[in-house]
Every structure is written in structure tokens, then in C-alpha cells.
Short mmCIF file of C-alpha atoms and ligand atoms in Angstrom, two decimals:
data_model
loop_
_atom_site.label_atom_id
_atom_site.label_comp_id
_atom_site.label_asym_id
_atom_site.label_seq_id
_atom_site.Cartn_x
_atom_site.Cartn_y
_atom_site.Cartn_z
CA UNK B 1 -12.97 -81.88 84.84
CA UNK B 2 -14.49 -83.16 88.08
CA UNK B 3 -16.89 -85.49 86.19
CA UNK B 4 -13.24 -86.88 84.43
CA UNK B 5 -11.32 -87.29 87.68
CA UNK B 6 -14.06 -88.92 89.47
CA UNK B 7 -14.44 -91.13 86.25
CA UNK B 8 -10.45 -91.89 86.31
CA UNK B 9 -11.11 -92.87 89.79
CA UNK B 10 -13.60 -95.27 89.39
CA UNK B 11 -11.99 -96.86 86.30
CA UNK B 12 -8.38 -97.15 87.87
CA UNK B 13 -9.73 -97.91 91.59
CA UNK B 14 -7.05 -95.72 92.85
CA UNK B 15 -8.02 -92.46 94.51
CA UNK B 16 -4.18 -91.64 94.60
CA UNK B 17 -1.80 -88.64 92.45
CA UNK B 18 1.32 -88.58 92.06
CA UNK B 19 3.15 -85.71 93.24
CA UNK B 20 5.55 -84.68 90.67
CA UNK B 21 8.49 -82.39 93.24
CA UNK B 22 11.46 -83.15 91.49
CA UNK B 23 14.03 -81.75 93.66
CA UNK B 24 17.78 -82.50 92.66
CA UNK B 25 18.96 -84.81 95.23
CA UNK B 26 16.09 -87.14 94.34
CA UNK B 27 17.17 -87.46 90.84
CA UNK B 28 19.56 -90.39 89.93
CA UNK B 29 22.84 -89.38 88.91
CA UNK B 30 22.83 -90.73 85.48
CA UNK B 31 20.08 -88.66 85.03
CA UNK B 32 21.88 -85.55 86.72
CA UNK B 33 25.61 -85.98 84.69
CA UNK B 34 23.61 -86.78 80.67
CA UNK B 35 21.50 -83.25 81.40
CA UNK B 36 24.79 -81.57 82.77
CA UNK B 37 26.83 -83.21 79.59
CA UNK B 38 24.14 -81.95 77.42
CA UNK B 39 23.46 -78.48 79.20
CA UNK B 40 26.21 -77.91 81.99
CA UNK B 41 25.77 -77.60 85.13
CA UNK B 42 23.05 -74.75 84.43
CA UNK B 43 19.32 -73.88 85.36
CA UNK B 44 18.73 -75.38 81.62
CA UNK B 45 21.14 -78.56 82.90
CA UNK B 46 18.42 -79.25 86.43
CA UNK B 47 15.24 -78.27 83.87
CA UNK B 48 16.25 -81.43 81.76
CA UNK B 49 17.31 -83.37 84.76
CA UNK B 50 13.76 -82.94 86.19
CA UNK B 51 12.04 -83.27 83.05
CA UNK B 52 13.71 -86.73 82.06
CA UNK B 53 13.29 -87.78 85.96
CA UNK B 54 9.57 -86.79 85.68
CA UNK B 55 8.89 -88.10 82.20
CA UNK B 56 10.40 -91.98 83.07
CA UNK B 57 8.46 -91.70 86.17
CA UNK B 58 5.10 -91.00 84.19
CA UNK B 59 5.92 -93.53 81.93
CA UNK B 60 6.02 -95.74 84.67
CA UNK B 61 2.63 -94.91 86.38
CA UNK B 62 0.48 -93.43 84.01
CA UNK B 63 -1.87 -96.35 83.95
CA UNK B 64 -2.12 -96.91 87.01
CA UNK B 65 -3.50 -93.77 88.94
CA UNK B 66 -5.77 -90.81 87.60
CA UNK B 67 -4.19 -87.98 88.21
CA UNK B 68 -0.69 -86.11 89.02
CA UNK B 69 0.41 -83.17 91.32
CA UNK B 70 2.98 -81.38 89.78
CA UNK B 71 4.45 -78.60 92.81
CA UNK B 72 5.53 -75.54 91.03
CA UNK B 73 7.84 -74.12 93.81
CA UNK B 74 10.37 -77.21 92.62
CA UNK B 75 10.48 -75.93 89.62
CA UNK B 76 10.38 -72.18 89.96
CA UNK B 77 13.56 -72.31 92.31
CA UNK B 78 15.23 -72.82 89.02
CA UNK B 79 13.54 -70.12 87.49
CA UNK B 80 12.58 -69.84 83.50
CA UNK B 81 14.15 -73.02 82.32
CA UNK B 82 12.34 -74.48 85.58
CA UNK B 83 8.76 -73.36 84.71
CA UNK B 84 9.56 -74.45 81.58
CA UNK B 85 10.32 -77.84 82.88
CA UNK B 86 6.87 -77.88 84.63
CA UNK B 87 4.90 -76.66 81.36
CA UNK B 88 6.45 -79.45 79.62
CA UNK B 89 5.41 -82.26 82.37
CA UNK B 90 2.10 -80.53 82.52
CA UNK B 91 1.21 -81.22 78.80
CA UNK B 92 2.77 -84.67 78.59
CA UNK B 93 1.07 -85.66 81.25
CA UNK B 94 -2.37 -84.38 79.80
CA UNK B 95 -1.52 -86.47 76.93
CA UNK B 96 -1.32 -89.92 78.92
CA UNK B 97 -4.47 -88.69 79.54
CA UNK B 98 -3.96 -87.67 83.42
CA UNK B 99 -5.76 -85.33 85.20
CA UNK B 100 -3.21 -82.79 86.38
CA UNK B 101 -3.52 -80.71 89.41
CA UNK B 102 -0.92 -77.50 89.52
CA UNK B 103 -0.22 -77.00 93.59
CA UNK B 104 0.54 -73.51 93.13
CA UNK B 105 -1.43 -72.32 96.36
CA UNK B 106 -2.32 -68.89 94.71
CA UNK B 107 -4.52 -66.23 96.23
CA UNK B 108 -4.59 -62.17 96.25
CA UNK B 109 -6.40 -59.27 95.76
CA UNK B 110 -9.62 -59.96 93.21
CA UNK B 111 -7.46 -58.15 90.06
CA UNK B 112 -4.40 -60.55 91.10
CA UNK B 113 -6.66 -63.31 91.17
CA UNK B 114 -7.42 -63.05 88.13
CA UNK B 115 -4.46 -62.99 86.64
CA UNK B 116 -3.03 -66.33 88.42
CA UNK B 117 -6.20 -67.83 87.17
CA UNK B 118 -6.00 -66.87 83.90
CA UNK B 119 -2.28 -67.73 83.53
CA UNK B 120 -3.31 -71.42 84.88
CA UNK B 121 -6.27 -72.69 84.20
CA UNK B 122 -7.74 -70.09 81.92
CA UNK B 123 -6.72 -67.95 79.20
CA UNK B 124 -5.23 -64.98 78.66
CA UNK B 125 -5.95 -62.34 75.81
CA UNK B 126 -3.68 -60.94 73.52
CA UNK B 127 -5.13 -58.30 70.75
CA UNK B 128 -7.85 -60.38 69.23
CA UNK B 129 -6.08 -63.76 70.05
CA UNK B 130 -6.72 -66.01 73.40
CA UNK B 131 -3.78 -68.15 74.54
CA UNK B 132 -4.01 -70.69 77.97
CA UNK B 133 -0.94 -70.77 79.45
CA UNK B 134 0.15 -73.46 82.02
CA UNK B 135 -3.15 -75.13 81.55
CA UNK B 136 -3.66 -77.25 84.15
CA UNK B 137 -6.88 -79.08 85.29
CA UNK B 138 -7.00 -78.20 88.72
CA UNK B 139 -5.10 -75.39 91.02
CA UNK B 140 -4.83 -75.31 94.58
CA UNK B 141 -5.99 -71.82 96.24
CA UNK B 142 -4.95 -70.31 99.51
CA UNK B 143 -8.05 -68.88 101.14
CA UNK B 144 -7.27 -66.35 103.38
CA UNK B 145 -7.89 -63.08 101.45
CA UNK B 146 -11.34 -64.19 101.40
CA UNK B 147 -14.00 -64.23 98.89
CA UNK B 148 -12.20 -61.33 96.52
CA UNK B 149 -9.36 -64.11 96.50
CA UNK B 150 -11.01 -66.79 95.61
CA UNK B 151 -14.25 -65.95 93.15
CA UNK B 152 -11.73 -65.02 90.19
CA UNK B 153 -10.67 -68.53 90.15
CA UNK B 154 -14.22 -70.33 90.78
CA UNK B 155 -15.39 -67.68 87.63
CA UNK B 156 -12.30 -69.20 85.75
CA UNK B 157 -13.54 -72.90 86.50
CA UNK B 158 -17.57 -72.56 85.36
CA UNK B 159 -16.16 -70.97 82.27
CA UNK B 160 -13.52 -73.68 81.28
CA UNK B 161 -15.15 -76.51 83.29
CA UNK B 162 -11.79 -76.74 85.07
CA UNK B 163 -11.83 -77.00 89.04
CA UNK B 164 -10.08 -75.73 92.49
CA UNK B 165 -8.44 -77.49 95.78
CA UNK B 166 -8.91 -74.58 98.43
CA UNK B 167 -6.32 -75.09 101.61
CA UNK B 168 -8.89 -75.78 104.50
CA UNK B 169 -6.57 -77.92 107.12
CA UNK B 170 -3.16 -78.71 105.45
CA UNK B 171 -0.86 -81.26 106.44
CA UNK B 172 2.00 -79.61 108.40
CA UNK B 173 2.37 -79.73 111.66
CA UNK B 174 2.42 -75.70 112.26
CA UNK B 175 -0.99 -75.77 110.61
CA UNK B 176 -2.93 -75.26 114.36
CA UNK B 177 -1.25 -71.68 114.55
CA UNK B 178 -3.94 -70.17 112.68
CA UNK B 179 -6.26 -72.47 110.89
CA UNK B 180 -7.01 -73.95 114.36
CA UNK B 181 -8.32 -70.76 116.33
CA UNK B 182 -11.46 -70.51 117.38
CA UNK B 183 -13.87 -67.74 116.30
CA UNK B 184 -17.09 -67.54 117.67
CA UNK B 185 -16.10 -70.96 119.18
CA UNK B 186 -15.38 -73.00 116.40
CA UNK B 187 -12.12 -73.82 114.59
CA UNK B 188 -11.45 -71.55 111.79
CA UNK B 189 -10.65 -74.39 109.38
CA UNK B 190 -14.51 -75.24 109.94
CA UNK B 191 -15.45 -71.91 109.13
CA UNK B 192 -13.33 -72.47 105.77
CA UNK B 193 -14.72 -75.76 105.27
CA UNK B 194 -18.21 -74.29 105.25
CA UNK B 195 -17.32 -71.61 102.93
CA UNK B 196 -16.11 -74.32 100.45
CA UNK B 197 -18.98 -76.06 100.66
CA UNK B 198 -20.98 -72.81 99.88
CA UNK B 199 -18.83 -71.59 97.20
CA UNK B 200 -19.14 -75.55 95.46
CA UNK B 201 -22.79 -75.54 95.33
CA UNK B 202 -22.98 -73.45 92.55
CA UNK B 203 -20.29 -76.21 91.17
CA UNK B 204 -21.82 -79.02 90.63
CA UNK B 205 -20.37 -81.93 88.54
CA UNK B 206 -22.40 -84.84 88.10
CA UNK B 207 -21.69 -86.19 91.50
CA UNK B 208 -19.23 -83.97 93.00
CA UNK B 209 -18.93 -80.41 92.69
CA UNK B 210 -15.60 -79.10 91.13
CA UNK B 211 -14.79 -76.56 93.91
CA UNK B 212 -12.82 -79.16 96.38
CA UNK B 213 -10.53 -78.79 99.79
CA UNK B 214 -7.57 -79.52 100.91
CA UNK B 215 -6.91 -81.87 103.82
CA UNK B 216 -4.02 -83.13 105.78
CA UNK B 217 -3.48 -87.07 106.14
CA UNK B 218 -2.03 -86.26 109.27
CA UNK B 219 -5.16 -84.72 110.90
CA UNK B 220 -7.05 -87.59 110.49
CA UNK B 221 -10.22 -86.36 113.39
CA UNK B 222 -10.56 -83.15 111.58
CA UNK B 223 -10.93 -84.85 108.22
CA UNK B 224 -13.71 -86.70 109.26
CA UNK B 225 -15.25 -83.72 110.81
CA UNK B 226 -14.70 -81.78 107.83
CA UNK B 227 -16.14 -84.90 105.50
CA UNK B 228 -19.24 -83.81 106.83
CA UNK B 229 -18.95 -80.44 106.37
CA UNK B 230 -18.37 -80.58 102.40
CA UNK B 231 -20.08 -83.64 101.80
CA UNK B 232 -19.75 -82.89 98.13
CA UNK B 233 -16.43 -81.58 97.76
CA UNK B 234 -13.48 -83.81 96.52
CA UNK B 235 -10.91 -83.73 99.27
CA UNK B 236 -7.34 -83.48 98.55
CA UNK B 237 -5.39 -85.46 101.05
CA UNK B 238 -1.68 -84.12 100.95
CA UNK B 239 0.78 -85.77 103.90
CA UNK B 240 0.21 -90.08 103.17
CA UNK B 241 4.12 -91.38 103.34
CA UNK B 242 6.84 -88.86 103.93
CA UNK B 243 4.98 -87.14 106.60
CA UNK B 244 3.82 -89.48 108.50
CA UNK B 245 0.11 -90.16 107.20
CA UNK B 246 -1.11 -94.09 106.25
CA UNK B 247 -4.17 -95.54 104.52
CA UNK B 248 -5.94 -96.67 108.39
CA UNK B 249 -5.98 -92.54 108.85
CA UNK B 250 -7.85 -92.05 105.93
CA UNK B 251 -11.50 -94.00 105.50
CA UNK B 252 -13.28 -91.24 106.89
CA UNK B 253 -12.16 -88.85 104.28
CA UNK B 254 -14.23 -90.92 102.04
CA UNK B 255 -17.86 -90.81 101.25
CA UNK B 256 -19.52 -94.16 101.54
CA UNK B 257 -19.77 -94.43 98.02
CA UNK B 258 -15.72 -94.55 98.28
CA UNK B 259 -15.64 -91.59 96.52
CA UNK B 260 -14.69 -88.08 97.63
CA UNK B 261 -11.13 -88.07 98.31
CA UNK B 262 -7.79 -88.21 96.61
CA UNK B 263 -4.69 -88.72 98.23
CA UNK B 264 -1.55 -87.44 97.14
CA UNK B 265 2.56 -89.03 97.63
CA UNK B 266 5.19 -86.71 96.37
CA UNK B 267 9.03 -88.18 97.74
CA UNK B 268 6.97 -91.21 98.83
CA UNK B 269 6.76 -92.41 95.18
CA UNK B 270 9.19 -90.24 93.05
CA UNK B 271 12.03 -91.28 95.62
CA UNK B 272 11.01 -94.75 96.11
CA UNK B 273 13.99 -96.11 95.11
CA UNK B 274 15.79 -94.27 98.04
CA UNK B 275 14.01 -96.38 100.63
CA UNK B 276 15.61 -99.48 102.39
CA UNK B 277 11.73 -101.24 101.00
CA UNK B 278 12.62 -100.67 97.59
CA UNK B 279 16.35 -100.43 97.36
CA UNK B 280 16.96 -103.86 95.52
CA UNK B 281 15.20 -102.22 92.65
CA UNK B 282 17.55 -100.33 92.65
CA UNK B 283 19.20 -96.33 91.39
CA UNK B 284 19.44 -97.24 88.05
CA UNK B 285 15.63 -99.03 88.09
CA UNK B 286 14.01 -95.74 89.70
CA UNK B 287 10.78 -95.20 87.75
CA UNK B 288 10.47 -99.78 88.78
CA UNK B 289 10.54 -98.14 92.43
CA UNK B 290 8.01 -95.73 92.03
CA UNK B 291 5.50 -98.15 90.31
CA UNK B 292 5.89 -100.63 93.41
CA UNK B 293 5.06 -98.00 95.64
CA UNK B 294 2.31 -96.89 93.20
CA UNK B 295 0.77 -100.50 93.52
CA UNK B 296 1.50 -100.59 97.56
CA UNK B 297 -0.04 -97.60 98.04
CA UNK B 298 -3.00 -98.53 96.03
CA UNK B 299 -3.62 -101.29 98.06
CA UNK B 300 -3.17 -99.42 101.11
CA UNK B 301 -5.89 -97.39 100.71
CA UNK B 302 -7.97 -99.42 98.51
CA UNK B 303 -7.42 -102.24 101.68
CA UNK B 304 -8.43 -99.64 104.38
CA UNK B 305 -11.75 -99.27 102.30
CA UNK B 306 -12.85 -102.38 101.92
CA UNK B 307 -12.15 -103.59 105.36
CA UNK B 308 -14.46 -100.28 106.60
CA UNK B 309 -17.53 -101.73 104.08
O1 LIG K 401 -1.42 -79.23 103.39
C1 LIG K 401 -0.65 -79.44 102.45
C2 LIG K 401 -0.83 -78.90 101.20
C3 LIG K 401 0.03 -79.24 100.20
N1 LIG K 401 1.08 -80.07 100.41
C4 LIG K 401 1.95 -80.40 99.26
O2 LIG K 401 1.83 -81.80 98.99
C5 LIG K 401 3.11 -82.35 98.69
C6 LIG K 401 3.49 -83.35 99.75
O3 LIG K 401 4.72 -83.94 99.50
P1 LIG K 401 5.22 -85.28 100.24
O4 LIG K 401 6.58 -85.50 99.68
O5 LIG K 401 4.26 -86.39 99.88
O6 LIG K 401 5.24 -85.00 101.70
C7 LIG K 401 4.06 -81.16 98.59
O7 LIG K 401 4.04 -80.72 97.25
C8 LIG K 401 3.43 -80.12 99.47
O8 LIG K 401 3.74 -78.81 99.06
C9 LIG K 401 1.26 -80.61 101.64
O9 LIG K 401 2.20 -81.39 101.90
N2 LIG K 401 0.38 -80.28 102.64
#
């Protein structure tokens, strides 16, 4: 799957995903009132609301950008009708042929493991039958119980050549409490950072290996410390738009064959049409919206990289 999204990359020129966090107050209204004619104002009612809003918006965008981020906690807050909701973007979206990346920041005991990996980018075994169930490309994986955590998955990904964004320095601003303390002198998210790097070897792609981090937009002298540090792991780069992070931040969280990272706008491009920039397109218009930001953000980044060449 890493040899596809690096591919997707190259092809589209835009190392961006759309994060798919459909929370109600971002969805139009006439999206909101034809879900709550047709299913009241019910978990069912926001699970069609967010899969129509989602749906139009990958309609929009599809050809544009590789890959999208669907972030399950928007959808579990409505529980079953919600996960159904995000099983049903995850498989359209796989048919427009996107790479999709489930942010479901997992991570437990090695028997736990196992079983989030399974249920997302595996399969699962009933009697003599095998089923996959949410079947995404990638996952994201919370680190901190260690190796026990995090092998499960990475035995997951060799066996159905899927792959994993591990949590190294994320995005918020809190994120110094812990993953900045030194041990032994040096910043624990560099100790994480190596560990990436050593669990990836074994995962090579053809270029990249398929065991990737993630890293904050808004820690922009810690990415390019940790660029170095996992010089073949794809980077995820959460926090461009919304919280503060911009394409200048981000060149050295590319390799120099402008490869190597991806950089992910949830609200930024699903509520587009919210912001004074875009608000001519208007509510009615929203998925118009997100495209324009798809395209300015493209150029964003794709500018900050060919002004560092
Ligand atoms: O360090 C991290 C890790 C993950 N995220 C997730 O990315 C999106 C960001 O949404 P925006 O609307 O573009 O701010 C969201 O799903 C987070 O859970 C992150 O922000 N930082």
C-alpha cells in the first residue's frame, strides 16, 4: 500500500489527505433537515447526514489528492449507525480509488493489539471463513505500550501489505507534557522516532517503508529533526489550517526527492465553505468550497517545494 500512496503522490503532485471529521455543525442544513426527514432526528438521522456530507465532498476531490483521513471518534460519538457511516465512506472511497488512512490511534496490550488490527486492516476468522472488517489501508497507532503494542499491527501489515502512522510528535499544543521529556538527555519523541525507524526497516516498500510517523505541522524544528531520524518513513503531517500550521513550516518534512510526507486538512477543507475566503461559494455550493481549498492547499505546499529546489 506504501508503493500505491507514494505512486498516487507522484501522479496527483499533491502530498495532501483529506480529513474526513464530519461533525454536525459542519454539515449544511439541507443536508441535516433531508437525513432528519428521512430518519428523524436520530443516530441513523446524523449517520446519513455525515455520509451524504462526506460522499459530495469525495465527489468533489477525489481526483485531485491521493488519499483520505477518515477520524473514527466523529463517527463513533454516534455510535452503531455512526461506525456504520464510517464503513460506508471507507469503501466508497476505496472505490474512487483513494488510499484511505483510518485515524483510530489504537494501541494495548499484544492480545488487544491484535484484535484492533485485525478488525481494521486485517481479518478476522470466523469457523472456517475469514472476513476484513473496516478495511482500511493505513491505521494510526499510539506508541506508548511499547513494542507488545505495536508488533501485532506491523505483523498485520507484512501479511496484507497494508501499512501504519505511529504518533511520534503530534500536533497539539499539550504534546511537550510527555513526548518532550528528556531521557537519558534526549527528547522522548526522538527516542520514538528511532524506534519507528527500526521497526520500518523490516518494511520496506519500494522506496519507502510502510511503517510511517506521525508529525505535527505545528512543530515545524522537530520535524526536521525527526526527517532525519526516519529518513525512510512516510511522515504524516496532521495540524496544516485549523491549527495553525502552513506550507513555509513544512519543506523540511520532505525528503529531497519531495517525497516522504503527507499532510493532512480536516475542518480546513470539509468546512471550507464556512470561511470568510470561500464564503461566496457559498452553503449550498459546499463540496465547490472544499475543492478550492483542495487546489489552494495544493499549491501551498507544492509552492513551498519548489521555491526550496
Ligand atoms: O498529532 C495529531 C494527530 C492526529 N490529529 C488528527 O488530525 C485531524 C486534524 O484536524 P484539523 O481539523 O485539520 O485540525 C484530526 O482528525 C485529529 O484527530 C491531529 O490533529 N494531530
Amino acid at each position: 500500500m506504501i508503493n500505491k500512496l507514494t505512486e498516487k503522490i507522484r501522479k496527483t503532485h499533491a502530498p495532501i489527505v483529506v480529513g474526513l471529521d464530519p461533525m454536525l455543525n459542519y454539515i449544511p442544513k439541507h443536508i441535516q433537515e433531508a437525513a432528519f426527514k428521512a430518519c428523524g432526528e436520530t443516530l441513523e438521522g446524523a449517520a446519513e447526514a455525515i455520509w451524504q456530507f462526506n460522499k459530495e465532498i469525495v465527489d468533489a476531490t477525489y481526483d485531485l489528492i491521493p488519499a483520505v483521513k477518515p477520524q473514527i471518534a466523529m463517527y463513533e460519538q454516534f455510535g452503531i449507525p455512526g461506525l456504520m457511516a464510517f464503513k460506508r465512506t471507507v469503501d466508497y472511497c476505496k472505490e474512487k480509488d483513494l488510499v484511505v488512512i483510518g485515524d483510530i490511534k489504537r494501541g494495548d496490550i499484544g492480545s488487544t493489539s491484535a484484535a484492533y488490527a485485525a478488525g481494521h486492516i486485517g481479518k478476522v476468522q470466523v469457523g472456517s471463513k475469514e472476513y476484513a472488517g473496516f478495511d482500511e489501508d493505513f491505521v494510526t497507532v499510539n506508541p506508548y505500550l511499547g513494542s507488545d503494542g505495536v508488533n501485532p499491527f506491523i505483523d498485520v501489515c507484512k501479511k496484507e501489505k497494508k501499512g501504519l502512522f505511529i504518533l511520534v510528535k503530534t500536533s497539539n499544543p499539550s504534546s511537550g507534557e510527555f513526548q518532550d521529556q528528556l531521557v537519558n538527555g534526549r527528547p522522548l519523541y526522538e527516542l520514538v522516532g528511532e524506534k519507528v525507524a527500526e521497526w520500518g526497516q523490516e518494511c520496506m516498500g519500494d522506496t519507502y517503508s510502510y511503517i510511517g510517523a506521525v508529525v505535527g505541522a505545528t512543530y515545524p524544528e522537530m520535524g526536521k529533526i525527526l526527517r532525519r531520524i526516519m529518513p525512510k518513513a512516510y511522515i504524516l503531517v496532521p495540524g496544516y489550517g485549523a491549527q495553525g500550521g502552513q506550507g513555509k513550516d513544512l519543506v523540511h518534512f520532505f525528503n529531497e526527492d519531495g517525497l516522504g510526507a503527507i499532510v493532512n486538512s480536516s475542518r480546513g477543507i470539509i468546512a471550507a465553505y464556512k470561511q470568510e475566503k470561500y464564503a461566496q461559494i457559498g452553503e449550498a455550493n459546499f463540496a465547490d468550497a472544499s475543492r478550492k481549498a483542495v487546489e489552494d492547499m495544493i499549491a501551498d505546499i507544492d509552492g513551498t517545494l519548489q521555491a526550496a529546489k
